[in-house]
Short mmCIF file of C-alpha atoms and ligand atoms in Angstrom, two decimals:
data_model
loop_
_atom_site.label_atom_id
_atom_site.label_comp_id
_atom_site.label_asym_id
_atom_site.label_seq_id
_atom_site.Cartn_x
_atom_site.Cartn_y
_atom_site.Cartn_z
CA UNK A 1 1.86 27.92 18.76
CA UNK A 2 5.30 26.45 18.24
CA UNK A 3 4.26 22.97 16.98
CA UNK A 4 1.56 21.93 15.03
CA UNK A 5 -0.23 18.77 14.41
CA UNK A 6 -0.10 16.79 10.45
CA UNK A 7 -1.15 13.52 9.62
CA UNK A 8 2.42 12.07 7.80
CA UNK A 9 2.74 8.72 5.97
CA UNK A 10 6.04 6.57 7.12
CA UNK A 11 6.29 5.43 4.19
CA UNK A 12 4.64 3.81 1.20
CA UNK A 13 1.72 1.49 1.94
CA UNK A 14 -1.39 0.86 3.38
CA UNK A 15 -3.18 4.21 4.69
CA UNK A 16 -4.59 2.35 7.60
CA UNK A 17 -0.96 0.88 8.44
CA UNK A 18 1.03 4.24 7.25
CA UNK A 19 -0.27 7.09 8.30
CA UNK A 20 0.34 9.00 11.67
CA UNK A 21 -0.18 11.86 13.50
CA UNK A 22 2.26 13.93 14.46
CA UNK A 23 3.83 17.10 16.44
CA UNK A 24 6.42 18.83 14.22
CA UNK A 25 7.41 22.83 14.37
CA UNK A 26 5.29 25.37 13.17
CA UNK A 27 7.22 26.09 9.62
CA UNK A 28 8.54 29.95 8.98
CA UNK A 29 7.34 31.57 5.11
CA UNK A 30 9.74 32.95 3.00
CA UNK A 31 10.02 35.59 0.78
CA UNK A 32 7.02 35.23 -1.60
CA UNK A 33 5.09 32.96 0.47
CA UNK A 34 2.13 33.04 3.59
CA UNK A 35 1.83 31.04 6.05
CA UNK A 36 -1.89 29.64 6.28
CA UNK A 37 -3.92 28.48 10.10
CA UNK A 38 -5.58 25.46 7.73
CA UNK A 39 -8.86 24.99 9.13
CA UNK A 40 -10.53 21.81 6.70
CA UNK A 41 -8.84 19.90 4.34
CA UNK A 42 -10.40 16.81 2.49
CA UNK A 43 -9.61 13.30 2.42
CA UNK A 44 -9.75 12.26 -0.91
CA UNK A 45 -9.36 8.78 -2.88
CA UNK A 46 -6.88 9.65 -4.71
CA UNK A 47 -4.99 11.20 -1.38
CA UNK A 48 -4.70 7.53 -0.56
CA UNK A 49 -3.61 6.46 -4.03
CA UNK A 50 -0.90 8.76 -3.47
CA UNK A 51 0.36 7.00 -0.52
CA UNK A 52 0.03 3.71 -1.51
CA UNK A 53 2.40 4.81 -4.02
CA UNK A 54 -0.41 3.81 -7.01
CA UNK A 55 -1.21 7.81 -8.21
CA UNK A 56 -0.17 9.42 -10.82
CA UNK A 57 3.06 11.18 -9.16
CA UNK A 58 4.60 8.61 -6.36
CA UNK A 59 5.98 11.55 -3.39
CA UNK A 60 9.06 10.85 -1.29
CA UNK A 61 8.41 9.58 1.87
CA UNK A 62 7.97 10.38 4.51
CA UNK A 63 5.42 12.11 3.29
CA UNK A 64 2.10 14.71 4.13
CA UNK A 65 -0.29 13.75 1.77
CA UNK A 66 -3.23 15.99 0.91
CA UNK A 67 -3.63 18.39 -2.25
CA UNK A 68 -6.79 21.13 -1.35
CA UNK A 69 -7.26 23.06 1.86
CA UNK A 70 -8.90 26.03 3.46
CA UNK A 71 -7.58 28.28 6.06
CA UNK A 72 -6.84 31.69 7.17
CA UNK A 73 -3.51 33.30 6.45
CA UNK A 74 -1.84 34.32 10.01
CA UNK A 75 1.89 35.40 8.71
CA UNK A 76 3.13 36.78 5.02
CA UNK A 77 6.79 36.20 3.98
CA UNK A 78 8.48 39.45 2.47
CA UNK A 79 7.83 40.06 -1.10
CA UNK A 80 3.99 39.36 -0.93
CA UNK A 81 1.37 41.80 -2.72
CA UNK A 82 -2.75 41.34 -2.48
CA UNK A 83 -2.42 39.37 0.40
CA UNK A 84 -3.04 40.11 4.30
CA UNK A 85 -3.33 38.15 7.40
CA UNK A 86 -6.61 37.34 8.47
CA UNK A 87 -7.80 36.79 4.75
CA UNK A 88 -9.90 33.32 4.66
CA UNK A 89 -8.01 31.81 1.96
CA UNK A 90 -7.71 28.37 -0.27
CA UNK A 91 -4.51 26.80 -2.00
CA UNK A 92 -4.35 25.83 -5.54
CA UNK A 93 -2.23 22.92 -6.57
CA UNK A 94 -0.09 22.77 -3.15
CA UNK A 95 0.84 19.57 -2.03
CA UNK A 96 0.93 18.09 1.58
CA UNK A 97 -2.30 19.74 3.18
CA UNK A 98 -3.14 17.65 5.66
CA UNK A 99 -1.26 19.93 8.32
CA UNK A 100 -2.32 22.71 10.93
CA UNK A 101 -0.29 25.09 9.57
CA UNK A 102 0.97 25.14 5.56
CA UNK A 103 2.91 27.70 4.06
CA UNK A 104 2.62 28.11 0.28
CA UNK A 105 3.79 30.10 -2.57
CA UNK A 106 1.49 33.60 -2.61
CA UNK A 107 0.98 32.82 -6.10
CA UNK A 108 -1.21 29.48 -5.45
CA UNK A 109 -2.82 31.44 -2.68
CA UNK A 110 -6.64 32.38 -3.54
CA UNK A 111 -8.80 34.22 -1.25
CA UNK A 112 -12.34 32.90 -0.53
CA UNK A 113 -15.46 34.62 -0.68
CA UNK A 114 -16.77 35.74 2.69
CA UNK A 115 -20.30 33.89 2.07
CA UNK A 116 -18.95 30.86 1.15
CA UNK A 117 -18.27 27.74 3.78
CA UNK A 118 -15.43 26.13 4.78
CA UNK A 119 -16.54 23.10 3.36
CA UNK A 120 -17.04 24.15 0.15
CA UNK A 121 -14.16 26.54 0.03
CA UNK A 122 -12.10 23.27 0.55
CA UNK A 123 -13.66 21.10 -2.30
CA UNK A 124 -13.90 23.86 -5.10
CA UNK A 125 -10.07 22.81 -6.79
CA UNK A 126 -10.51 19.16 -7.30
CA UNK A 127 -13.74 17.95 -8.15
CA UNK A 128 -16.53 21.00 -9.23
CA UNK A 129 -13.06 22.59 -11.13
CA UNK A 130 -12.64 19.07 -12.90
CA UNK A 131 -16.26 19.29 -14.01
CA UNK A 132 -16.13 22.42 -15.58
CA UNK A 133 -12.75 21.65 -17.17
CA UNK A 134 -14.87 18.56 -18.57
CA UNK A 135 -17.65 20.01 -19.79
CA UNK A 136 -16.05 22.68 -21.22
CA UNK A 137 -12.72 22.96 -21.98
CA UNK A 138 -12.17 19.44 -22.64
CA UNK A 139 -15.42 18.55 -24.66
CA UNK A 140 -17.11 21.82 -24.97
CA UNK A 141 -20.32 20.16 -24.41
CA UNK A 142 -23.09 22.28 -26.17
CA UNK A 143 -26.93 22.87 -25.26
CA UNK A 144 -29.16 20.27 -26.37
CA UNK A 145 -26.26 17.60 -26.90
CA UNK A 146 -25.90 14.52 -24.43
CA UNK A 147 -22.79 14.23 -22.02
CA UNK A 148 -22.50 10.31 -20.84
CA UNK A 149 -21.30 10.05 -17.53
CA UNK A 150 -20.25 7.24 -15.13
CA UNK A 151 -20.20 6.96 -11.17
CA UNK A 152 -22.75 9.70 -12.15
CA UNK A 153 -23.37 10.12 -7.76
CA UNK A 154 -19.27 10.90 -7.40
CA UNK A 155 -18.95 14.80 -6.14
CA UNK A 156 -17.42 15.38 -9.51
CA UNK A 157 -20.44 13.66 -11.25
CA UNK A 158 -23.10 15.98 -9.49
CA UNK A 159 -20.84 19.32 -10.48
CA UNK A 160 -21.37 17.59 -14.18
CA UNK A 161 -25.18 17.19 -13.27
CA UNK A 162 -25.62 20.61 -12.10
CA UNK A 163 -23.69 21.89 -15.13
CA UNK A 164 -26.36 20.57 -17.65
CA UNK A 165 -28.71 22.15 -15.45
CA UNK A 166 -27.44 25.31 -16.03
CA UNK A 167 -25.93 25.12 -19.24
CA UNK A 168 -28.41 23.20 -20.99
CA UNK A 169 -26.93 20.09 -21.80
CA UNK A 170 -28.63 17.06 -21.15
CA UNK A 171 -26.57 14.32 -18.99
CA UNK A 172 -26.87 10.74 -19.47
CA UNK A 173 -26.03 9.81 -16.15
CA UNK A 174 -24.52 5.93 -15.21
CA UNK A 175 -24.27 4.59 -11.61
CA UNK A 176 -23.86 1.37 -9.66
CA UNK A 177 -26.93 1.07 -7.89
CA UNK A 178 -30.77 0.98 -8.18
CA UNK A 179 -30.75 2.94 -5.02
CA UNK A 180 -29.03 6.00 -6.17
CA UNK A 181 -31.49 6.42 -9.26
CA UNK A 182 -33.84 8.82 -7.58
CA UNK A 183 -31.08 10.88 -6.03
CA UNK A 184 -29.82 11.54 -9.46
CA UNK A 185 -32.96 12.49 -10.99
CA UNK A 186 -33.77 14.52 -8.42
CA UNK A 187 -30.44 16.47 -8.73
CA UNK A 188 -31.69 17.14 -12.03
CA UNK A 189 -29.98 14.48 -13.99
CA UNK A 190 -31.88 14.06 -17.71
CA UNK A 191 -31.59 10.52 -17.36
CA UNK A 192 -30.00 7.54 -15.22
CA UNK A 193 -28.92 3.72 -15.78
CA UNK A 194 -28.22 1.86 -13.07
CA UNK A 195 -25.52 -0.99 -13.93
CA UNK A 196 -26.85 -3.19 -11.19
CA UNK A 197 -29.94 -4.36 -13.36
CA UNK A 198 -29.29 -2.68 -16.66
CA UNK A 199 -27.68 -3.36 -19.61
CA UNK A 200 -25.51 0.17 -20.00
CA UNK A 201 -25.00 -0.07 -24.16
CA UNK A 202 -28.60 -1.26 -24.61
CA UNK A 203 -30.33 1.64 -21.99
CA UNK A 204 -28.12 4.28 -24.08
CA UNK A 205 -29.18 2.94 -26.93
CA UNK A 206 -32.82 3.15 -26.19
CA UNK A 207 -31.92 6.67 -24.38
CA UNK A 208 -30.61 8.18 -26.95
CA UNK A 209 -32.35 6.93 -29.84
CA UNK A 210 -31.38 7.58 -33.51
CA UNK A 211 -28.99 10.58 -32.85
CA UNK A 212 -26.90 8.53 -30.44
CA UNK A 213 -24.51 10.11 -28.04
CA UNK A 214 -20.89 11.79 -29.12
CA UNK A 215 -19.48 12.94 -25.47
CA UNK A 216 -18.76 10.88 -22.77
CA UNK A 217 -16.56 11.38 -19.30
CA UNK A 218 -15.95 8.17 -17.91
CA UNK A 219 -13.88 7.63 -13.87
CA UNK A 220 -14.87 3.85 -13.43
CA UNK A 221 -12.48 2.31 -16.39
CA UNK A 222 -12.10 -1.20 -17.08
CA UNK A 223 -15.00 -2.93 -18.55
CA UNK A 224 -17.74 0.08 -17.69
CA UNK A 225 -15.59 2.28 -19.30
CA UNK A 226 -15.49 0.06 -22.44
CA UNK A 227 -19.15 -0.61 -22.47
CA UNK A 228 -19.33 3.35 -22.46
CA UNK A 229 -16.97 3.48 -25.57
CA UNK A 230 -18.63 1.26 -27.64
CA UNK A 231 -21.97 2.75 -25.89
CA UNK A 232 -20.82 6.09 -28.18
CA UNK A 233 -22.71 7.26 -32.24
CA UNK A 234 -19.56 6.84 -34.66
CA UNK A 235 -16.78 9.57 -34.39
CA UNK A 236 -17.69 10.01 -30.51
CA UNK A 237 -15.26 10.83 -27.63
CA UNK A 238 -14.70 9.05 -24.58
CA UNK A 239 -12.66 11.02 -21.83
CA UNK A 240 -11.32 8.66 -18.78
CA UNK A 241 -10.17 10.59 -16.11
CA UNK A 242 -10.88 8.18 -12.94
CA UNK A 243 -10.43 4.12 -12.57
CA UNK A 244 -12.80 3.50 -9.66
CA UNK A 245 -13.24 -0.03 -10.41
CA UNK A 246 -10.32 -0.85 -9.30
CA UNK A 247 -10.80 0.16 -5.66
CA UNK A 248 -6.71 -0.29 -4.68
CA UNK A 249 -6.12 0.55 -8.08
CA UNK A 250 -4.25 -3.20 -8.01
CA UNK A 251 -6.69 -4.84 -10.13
CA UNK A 252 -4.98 -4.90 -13.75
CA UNK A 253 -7.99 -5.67 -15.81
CA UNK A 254 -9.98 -2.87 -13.93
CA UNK A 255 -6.95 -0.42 -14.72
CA UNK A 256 -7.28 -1.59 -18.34
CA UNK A 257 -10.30 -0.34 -20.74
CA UNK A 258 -10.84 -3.07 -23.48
CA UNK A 259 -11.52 -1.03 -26.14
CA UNK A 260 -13.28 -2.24 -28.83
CA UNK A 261 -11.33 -2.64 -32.00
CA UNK A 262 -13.84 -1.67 -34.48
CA UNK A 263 -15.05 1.21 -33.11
CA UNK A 264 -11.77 2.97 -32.71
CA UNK A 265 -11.03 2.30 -36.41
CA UNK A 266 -14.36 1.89 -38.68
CA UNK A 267 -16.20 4.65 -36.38
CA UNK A 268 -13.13 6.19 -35.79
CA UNK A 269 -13.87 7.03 -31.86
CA UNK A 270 -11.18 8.60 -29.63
CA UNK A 271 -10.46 7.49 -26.40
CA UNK A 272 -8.28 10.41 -24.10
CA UNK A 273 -7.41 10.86 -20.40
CA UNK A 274 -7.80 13.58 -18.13
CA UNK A 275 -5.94 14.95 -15.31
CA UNK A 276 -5.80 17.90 -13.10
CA UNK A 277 -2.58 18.09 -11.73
CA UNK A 278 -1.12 17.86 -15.84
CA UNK A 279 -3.70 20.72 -16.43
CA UNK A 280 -2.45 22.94 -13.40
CA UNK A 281 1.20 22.38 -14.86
CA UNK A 282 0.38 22.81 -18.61
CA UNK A 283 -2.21 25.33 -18.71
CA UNK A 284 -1.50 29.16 -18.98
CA UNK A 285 -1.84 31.33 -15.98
CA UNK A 286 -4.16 33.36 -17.35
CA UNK A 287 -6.73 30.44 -18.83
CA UNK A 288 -5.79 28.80 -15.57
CA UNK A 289 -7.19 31.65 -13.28
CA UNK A 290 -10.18 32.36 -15.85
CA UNK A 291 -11.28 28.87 -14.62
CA UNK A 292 -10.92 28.73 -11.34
CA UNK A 293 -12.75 31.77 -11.06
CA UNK A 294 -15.61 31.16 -13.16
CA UNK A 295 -15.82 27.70 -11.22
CA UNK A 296 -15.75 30.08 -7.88
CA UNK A 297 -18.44 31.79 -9.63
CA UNK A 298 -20.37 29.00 -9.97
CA UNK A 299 -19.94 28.08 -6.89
CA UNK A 300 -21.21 31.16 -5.66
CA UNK A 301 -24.28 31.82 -7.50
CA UNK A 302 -25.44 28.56 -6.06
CA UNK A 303 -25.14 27.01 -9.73
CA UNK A 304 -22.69 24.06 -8.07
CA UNK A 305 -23.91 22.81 -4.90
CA UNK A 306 -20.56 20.98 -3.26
CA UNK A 307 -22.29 18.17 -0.63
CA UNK A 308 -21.54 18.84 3.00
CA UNK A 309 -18.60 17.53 3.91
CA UNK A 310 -18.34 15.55 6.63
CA UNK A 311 -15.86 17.06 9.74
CA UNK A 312 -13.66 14.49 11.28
CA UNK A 313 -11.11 16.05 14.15
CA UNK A 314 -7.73 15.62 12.73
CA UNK A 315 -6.61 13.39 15.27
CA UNK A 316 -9.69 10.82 14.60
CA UNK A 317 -8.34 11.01 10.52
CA UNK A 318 -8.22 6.96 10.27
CA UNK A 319 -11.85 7.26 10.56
CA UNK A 320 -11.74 9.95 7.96
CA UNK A 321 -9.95 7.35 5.74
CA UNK A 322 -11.96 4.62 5.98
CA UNK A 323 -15.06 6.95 4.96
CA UNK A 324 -13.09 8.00 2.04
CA UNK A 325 -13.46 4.93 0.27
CA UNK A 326 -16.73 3.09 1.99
CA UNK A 327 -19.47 2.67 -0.73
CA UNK A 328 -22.10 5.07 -0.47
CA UNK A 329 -20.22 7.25 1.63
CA UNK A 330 -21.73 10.74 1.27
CA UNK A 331 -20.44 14.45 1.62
CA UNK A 332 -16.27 14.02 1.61
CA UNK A 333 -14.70 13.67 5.16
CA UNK A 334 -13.00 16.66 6.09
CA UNK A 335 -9.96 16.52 8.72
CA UNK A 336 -10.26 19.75 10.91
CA UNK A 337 -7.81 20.94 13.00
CA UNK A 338 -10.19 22.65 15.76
CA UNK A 339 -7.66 24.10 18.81
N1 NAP B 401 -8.38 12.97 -13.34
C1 NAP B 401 -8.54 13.96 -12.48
O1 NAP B 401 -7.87 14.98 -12.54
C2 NAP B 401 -9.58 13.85 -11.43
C3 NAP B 401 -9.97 14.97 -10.69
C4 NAP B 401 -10.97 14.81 -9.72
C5 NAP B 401 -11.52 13.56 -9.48
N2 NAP B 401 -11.06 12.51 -10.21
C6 NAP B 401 -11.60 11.17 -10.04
O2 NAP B 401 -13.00 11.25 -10.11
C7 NAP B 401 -13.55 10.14 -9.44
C8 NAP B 401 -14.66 10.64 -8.54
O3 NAP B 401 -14.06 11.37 -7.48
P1 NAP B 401 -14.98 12.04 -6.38
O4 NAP B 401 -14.10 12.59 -5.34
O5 NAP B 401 -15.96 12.92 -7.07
O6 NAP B 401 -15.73 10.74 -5.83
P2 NAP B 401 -16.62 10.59 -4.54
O7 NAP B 401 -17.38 11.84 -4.27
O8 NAP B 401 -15.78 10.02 -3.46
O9 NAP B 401 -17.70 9.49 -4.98
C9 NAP B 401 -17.33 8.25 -5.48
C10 NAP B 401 -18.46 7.78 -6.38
O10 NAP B 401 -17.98 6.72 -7.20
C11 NAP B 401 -18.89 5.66 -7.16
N3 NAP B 401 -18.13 4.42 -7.31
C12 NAP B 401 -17.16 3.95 -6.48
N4 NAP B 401 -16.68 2.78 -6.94
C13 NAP B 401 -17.37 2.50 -8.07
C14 NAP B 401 -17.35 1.43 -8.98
N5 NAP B 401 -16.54 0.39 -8.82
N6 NAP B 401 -18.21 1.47 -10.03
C15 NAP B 401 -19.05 2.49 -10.20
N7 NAP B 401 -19.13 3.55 -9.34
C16 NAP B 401 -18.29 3.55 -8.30
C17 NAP B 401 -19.57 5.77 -5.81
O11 NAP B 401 -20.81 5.15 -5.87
P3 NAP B 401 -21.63 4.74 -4.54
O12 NAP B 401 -22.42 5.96 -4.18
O13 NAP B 401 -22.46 3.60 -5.02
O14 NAP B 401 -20.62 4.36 -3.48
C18 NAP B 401 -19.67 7.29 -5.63
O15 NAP B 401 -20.82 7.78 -6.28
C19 NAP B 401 -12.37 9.46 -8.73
O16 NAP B 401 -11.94 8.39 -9.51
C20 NAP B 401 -11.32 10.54 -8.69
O17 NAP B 401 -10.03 10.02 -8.60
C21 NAP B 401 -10.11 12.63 -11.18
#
């Protein structure tokens, strides 16, 4: 148990290139931290943003990327309270996750609930937490209004799906092809346009009708999220909070939302970003925990369903990566370290 396996990038660049695995001691906690057996983390997009240097913090390399994880706590540091080894366990804005064995501050340390999977446990602080940040501290959507979203099929967009569900607000939902219509609808989505053979502004239009739509989430940018924009009634709001256009995120016009002129001044719409990692670091402890748990909640009153993710032995991870990012990819890929 003296060395454990991580998947490290060299350095800055191409995850397929970059990334490696290797054998590196097991690290010691300190005082005020556990150490934590990880047993699934995911592989995320924006994981491989972050080592092609192109997220929104750029690491220094080498570096472990990775930012949720699931495991079981097998040594405390001194100093630690409410925590014990053996407790199943997930991390909460820790960095570097892709690794066998983590050790993290006690205070980002969450325990999981016993019925709830591993899979799930290690998807609940990135994408079904950004939906109900969304949907409710963000834009507060309300029962019987209309939430617009894009890449409606994303994990985060079927968290927004199932929120409307529950909450009673009806989502307008966008995606990029005909053939994930009926998975939408069945997922309980109030309505879907499919950008491969439909005009977005005209479909909301017709949607919509007369009382238009004032709330929109949008993680495609460039000219889908502009279309979405000028898509909105007068006075609506347009959060961006992804730019999945631009697959490498190298594409300049595809980082760029061409906003329409008019509508930001003579119907006075607001366009705003979103993102997590500014929340974790700006947002009170206490507000902070109240919505983590409630999103556990959710979680486990079977109000979010997380998709499967899909296991992928840690040492097969360039696999892993490729599925990140393939169209149509399904449940995440999870890296598992299995012994
Ligand atoms: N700002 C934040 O704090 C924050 C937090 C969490 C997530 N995010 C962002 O949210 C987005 C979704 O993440 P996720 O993990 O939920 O995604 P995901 O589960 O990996 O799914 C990606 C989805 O995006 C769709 N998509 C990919 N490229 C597209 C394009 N060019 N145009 C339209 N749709 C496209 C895919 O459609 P197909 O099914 O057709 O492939 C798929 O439905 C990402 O941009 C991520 O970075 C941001």
């Amino acid at each position: 148990m003296s060395t454990m396996r991580s998947v490290v990038a060299g350095a800055m660049g191409e995850p397929s290139e970059v990334l490696q695995l290797q054998m590196s001691s097991v690290p010691q906690p300190g005082p005020r931290q556990v150490r934590i057996r990880v047993t699934a983390v995911p592989v995320h997009a924006s994981d491989l943003h972050t080592v092609r240097g192109r997220y929104g913090f750029v690491p220094e390399f080498p570096t472990t990327p990775g930012i949720e994880s699931v495991g079981v706590i097998d040594e405390i540091g001194s100093e630690v309270d409410g925590l014990a080894v053996g407790q199943r366990v997930i991390t909460a804005g820790v960095r570097g996750t892709w690794q066998e064995y983590l050790v993290a501050d006690a205070e980002r340390v969450l325990p999981v609930l016993a019925g709830m999977s591993d899979s799930t446990a290690a998807q609940v602080l990135s994408n079904p937490l950004t939906a109900v940040i969304l949907t409710g501290e963000v834009l507060d959507v309300q029962p019987g209004e209309w939430l617009l979203q894009t890449a409606a099929g994303s994990t985060v967009g079927q968290s927004v799906i199932q929120l409307g569900t529950h909450f009673g607000f009806k989502t307008l939902n966008v995606v990029r092809r005909r053939s994930a219509v009926d998975d939408i609808r069945a997922l309980g989505g109030t309505a879907v346009i499919s950008t491969e053979d439909e005009d977005l502004r005209a479909r909301v239009a017709e949607i919509a009708g007369g009382e238009g739509v004032f709330k929109a989430i949008d993680s495609v940018s460039g000219q889908v999220g502009a279309d979405v924009s000028r898509a909105l009634a007068p006075g609506g709001e347009l959060v961006v909070y992804g730019a999945l256009s631009t697959h490498r995120q190298t594409e300049a016009d595809k980082l760029t939302i061409p906003v329409f002129a008019r509508s930001l001044i003579y119907e006075t719409k607001t366009v705003r970003g979103f993102w997590l990692f500014r929340w974790f670091s700006q947002t009170p402890k206490e507000c902070m925990t109240a919505t983590i748990n409630k999103t556990i909640q959710l979680l486990d009153s079977g109000v979010l369903r997380v998709p499967e993710g899909q296991p992928v032995p840690v040492e097969n991870f360039s696999d892993a990566v490729r599925l990140a990012e393939a169209p149509a990819h399904g449940g995440k890929p999870l890296l598992v370290f299995e012994s």
